[in-house]
Coordinates of C-alpha atoms and ligand atoms in Angstrom, one line a residue:
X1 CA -18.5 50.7 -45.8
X2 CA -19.2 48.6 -42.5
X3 CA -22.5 46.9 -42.6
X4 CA -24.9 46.4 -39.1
X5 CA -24.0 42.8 -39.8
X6 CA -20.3 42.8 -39.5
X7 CA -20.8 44.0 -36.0
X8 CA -22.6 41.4 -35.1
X9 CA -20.3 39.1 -36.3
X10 CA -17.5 40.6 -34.5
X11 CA -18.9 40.6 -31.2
X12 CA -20.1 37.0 -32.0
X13 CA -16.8 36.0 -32.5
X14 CA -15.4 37.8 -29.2
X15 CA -18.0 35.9 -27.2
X16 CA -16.5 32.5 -28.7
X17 CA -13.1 33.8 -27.8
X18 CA -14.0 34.3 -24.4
X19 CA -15.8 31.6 -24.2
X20 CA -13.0 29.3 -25.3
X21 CA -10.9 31.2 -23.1
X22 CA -12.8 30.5 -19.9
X23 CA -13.5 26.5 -20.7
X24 CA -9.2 26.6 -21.5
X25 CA -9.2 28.1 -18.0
X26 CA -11.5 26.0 -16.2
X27 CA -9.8 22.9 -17.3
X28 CA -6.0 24.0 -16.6
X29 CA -8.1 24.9 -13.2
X30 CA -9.2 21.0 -13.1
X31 CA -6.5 19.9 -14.5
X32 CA -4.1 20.9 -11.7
X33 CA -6.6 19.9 -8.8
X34 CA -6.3 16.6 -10.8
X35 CA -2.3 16.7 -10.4
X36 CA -2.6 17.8 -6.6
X37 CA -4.9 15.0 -6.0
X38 CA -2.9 12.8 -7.8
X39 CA 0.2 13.9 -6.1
X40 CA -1.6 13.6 -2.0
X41 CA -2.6 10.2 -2.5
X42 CA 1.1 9.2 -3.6
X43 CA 2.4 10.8 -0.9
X44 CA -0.2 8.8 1.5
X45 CA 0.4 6.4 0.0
X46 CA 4.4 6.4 0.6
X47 CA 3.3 7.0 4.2
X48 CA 0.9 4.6 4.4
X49 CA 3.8 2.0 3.7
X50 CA 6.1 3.6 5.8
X51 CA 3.8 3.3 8.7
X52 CA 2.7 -0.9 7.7
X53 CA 6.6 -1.5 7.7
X54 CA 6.9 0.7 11.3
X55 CA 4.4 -1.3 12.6
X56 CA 5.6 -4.5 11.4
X57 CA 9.5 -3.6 13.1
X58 CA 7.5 -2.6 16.0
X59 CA 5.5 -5.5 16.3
X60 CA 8.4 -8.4 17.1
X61 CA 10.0 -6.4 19.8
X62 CA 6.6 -5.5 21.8
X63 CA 5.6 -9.0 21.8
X64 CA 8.8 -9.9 23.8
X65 CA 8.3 -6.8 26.0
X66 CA 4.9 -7.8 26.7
X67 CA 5.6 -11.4 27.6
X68 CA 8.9 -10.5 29.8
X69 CA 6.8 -7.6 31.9
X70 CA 4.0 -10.5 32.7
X71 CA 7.1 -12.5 33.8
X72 CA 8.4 -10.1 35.9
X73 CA 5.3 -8.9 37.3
X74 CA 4.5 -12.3 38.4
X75 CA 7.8 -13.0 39.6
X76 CA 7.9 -10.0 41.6
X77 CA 4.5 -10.7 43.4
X78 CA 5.8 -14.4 43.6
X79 CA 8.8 -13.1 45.1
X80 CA 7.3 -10.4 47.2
X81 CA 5.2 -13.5 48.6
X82 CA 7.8 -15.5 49.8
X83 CA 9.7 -12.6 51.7
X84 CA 9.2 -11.2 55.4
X85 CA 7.7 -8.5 55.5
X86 CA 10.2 -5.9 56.8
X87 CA 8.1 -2.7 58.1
X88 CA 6.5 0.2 57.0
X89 CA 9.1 0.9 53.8
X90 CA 8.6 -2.5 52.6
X91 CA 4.6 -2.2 52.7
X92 CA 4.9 1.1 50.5
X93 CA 7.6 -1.2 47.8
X94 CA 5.1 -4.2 47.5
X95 CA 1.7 -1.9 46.6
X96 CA 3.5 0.5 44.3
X97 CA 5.4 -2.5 42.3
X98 CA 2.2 -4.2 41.7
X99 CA 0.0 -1.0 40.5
X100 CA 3.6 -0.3 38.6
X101 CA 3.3 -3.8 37.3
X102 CA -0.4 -3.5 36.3
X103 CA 0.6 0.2 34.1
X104 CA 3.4 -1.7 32.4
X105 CA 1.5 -4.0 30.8
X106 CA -1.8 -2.0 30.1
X107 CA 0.4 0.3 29.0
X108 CA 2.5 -2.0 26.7
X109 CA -0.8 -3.6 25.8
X110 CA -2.0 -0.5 24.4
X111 CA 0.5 0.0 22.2
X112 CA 0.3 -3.3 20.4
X113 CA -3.7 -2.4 20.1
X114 CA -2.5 0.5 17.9
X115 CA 0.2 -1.4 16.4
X116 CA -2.2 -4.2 15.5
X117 CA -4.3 -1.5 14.3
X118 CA -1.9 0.2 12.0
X119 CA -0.9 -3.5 10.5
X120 CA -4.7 -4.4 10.1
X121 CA -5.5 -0.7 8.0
X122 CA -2.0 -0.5 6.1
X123 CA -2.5 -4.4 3.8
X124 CA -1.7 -3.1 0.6
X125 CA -2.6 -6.6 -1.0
X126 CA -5.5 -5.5 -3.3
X127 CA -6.4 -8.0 -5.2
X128 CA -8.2 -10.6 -3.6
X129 CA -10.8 -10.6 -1.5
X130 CA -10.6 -12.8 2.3
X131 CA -12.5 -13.8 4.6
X132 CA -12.8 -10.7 7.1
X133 CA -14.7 -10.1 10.4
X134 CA -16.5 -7.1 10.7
X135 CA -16.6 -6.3 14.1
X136 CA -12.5 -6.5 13.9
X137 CA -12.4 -3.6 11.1
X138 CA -14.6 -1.7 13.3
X139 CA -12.5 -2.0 16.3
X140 CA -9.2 -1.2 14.6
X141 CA -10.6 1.7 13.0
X142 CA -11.8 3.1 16.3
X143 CA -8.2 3.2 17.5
X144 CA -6.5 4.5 14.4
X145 CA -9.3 7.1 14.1
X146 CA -9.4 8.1 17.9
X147 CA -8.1 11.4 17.5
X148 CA -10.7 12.5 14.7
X149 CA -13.7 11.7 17.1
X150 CA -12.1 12.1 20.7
X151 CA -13.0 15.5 21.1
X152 CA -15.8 15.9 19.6
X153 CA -18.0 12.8 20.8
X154 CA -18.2 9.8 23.0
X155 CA -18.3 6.6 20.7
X156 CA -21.0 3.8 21.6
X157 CA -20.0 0.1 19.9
X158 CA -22.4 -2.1 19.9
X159 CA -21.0 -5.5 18.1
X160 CA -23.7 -8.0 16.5
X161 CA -22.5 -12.0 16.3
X162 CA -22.2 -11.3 12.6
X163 CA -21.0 -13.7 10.0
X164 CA -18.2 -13.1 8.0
X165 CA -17.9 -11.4 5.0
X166 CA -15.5 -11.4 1.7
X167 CA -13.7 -8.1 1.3
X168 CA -10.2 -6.3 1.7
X169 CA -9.8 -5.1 5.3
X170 CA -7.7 -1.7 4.0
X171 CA -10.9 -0.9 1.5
X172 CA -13.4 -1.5 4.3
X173 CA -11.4 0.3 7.0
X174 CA -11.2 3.1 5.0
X175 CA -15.4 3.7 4.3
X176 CA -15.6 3.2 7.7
X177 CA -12.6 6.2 8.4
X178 CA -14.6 8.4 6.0
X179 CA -18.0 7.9 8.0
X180 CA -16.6 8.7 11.1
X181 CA -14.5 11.6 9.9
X182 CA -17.5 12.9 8.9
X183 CA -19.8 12.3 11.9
X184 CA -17.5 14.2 13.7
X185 CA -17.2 16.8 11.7
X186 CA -20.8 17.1 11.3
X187 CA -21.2 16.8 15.4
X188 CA -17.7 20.1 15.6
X189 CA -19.8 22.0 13.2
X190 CA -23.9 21.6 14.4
X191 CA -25.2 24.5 16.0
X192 CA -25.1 23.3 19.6
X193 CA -21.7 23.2 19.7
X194 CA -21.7 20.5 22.5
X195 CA -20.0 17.2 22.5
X196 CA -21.9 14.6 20.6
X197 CA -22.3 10.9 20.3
X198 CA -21.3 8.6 17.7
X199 CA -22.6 5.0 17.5
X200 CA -20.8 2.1 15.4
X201 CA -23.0 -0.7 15.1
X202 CA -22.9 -4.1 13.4
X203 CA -25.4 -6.6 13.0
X204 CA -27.5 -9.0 11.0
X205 CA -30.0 -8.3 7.8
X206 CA -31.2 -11.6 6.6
X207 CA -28.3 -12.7 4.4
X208 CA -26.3 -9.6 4.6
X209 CA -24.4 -8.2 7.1
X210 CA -24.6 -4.1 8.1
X211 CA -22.6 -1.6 9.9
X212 CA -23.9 1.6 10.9
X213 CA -22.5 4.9 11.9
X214 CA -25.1 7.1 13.3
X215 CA -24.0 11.2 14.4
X216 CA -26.1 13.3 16.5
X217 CA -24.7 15.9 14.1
X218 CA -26.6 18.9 12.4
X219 CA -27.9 16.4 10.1
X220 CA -28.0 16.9 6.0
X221 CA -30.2 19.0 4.1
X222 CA -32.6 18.1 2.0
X223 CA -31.7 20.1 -0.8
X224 CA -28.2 18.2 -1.1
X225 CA -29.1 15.0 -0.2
X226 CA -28.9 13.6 -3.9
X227 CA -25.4 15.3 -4.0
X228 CA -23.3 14.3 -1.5
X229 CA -22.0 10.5 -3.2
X230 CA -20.6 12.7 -5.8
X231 CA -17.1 13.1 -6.8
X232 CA -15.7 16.8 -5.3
X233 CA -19.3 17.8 -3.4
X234 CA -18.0 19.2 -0.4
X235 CA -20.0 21.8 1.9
X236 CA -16.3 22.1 3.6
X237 CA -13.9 24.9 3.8
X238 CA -11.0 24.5 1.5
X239 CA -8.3 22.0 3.6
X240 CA -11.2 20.0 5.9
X241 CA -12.9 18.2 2.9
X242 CA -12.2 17.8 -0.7
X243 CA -15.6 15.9 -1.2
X244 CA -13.8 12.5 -1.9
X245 CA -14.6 10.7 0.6
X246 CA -18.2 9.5 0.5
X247 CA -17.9 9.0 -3.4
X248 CA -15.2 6.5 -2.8
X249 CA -16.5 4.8 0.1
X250 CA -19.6 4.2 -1.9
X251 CA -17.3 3.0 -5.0
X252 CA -15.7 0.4 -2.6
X253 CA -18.8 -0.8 -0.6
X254 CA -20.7 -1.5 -4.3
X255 CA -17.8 -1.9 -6.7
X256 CA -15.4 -4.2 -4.3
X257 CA -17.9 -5.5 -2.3
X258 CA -21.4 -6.0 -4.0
X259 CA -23.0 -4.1 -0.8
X260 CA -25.1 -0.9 -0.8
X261 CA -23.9 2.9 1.5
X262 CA -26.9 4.5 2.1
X263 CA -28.1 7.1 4.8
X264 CA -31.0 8.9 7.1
X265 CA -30.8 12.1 8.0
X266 CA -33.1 14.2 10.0
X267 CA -31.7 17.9 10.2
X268 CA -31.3 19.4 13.7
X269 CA -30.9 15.7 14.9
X270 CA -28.3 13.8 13.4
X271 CA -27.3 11.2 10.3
X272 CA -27.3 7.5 10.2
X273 CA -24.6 6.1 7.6
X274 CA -25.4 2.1 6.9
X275 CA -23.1 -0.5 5.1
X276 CA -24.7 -3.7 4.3
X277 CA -22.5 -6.2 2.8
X278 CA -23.5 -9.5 1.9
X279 CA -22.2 -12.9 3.9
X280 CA -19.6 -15.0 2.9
X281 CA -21.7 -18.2 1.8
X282 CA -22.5 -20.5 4.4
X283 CA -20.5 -23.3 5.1
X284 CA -17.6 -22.2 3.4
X285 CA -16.0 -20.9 6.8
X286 CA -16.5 -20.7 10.7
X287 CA -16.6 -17.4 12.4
X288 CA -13.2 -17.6 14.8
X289 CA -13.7 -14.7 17.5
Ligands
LIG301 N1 -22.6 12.6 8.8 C1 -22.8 13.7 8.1 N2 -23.6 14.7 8.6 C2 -23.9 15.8 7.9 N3 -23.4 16.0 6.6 C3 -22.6 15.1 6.1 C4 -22.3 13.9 6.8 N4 -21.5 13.1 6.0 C5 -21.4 13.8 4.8 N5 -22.0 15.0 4.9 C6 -22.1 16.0 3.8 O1 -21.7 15.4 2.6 C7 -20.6 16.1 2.0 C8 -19.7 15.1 1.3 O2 -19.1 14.2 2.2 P1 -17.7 13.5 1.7 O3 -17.3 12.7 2.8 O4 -17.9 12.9 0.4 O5 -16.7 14.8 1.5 P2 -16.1 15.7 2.6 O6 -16.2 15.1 4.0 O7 -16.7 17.1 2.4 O8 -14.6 15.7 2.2 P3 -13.6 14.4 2.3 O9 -14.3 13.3 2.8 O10 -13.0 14.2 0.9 O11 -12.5 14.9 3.2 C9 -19.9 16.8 3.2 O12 -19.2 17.9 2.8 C10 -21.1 17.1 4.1 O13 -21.8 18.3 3.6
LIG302 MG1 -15.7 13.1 4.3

């Protein structure tokens, strides 16, 4: 003899069944984004020394290149000086070995901007903080980060006489990658579809210092404004975002650096993204430009 309650117990205990099923499934889910996350950031990591140790090999050899093509560029035009001029050919040798000379070295100059760069972003020294000017992190992450914004948007830098701050150059330069990756992003994917502009700013707030990225971007909606500092809130396709980035940069500006990431957005217009770190204390240092 069944009773009506057995039934109901059965089915009760199905829906705990599934129910255990699905949570087991959702967190072997997590569990291996966990694992993949885990496993990208050691692999970046791996590069990311590969590419401070490049640059450092790199480094030695373009300093000497740099200072023997200003020799010989100077010698040449010295040289050139001194001899007679010996007609037409010779006229056509002297114009295109200076304009050759002049490529050489803003070529060669170039490089060691990128090199310098690539040192500057890859310090893996974490644990303490130095004395770090701002307006340098936001120049070397223009170069390293070139080819996220180049064509999307035309960057506008506008550099404050700020006073240093205390901080670890790698953290900083990173938030400031995130922003930017973002702006452009937000600039590739607005409605208009035309090229944007991107403004890096740095300047004084009383006794803090702040860095601003601002997007003329499709802006951010109200509705997920309160979301998007958390861990894994992406509004990106699977592969463009994994919704890390502005939860970190956050973690770094407040957690490492007693500062504050906030934003404005106005949607159809574009997204303002400000740092403000505080000062290193007065006196303790000199700003060396
Ligand atoms: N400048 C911006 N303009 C418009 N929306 C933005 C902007 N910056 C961030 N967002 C929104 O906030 C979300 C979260 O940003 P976040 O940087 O944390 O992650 P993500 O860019 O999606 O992925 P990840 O940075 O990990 O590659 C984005 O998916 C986007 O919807
Ligand atoms: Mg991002």
């Amino acid at each position: 003899v069944t009773r009506p309650r057995d039934g109901d117990l059965v089915a009760g205990l199905r829906r705990a069944l599934d129910d255990a099923e699905r949570r087991l499934e959702q967190e072997q889910a997590a569990r291996q984004r966990a694992e993949a996350e885990l496993r990208q950031v050691r692999t970046l990591e791996t590069v990311g020394r590969l590419a401070a140790g490049v640059a450092h090999e790199i480094n030695t050899p373009l300093q000497f290149a740099i200072n023997s093509a200003e020799f010989l560029a100077e010698s040449v035009s010295e040289l050139l000086a001194r001899a007679p001029d010996a007609g037409p050919d010779d006229a056509w040798l002297r114009e295109n070995c200076a304009s050759a000379s002049e490529m050489l070295i803003e070529g060669l100059s170039r490089v060691a901007a990128i090199v310098r760069a690539m040192k500057d972003f890859t310090r893996t020294e974490r644990a303490t903080h130095e004395i770090l000017d701002v307006n340098r992190i936001v120049e070397s992450t223009l170069v390293v980060s070139a080819h996220e914004y180049r064509h999307v948007a035309d960057v506008e830098v506008v550099l404050g006489a700020v006073p240093p701050v205390l901080g670890h150059p790698g953290e900083l330069g990173q938030v400031l990658v995130n922003l930017i990756v973002n702006a452009s992003h937000a600039i590739a994917g607005a409605p208009s579809g035309s090229r944007g502009r991107i403004a890096v700013r740095t300047a004084v707030d009383g006794d803090r210092v702040t860095i601003s990225v601002s997007d003329t971007g499709g802006g951010i909606p109200e509705a997920i404004r309160d979301k998007v500092f958390d861990a894994f809130f992406t509004t990106k396709e699977v592969g463009r975002g994994t919704g890390q980035g502005l939860a970190l940069s956050r973690a770094i500006v407040m957690d490492h650096h007693g500062g504050t990431l906030e934003f404005e957005s106005t949607v159809g217009h574009g997204t303002t993204f400000v740092i403000k770190l505080p000062a290193a204390a007065a006196g303790t240092v000199t700003r060396a430009s």
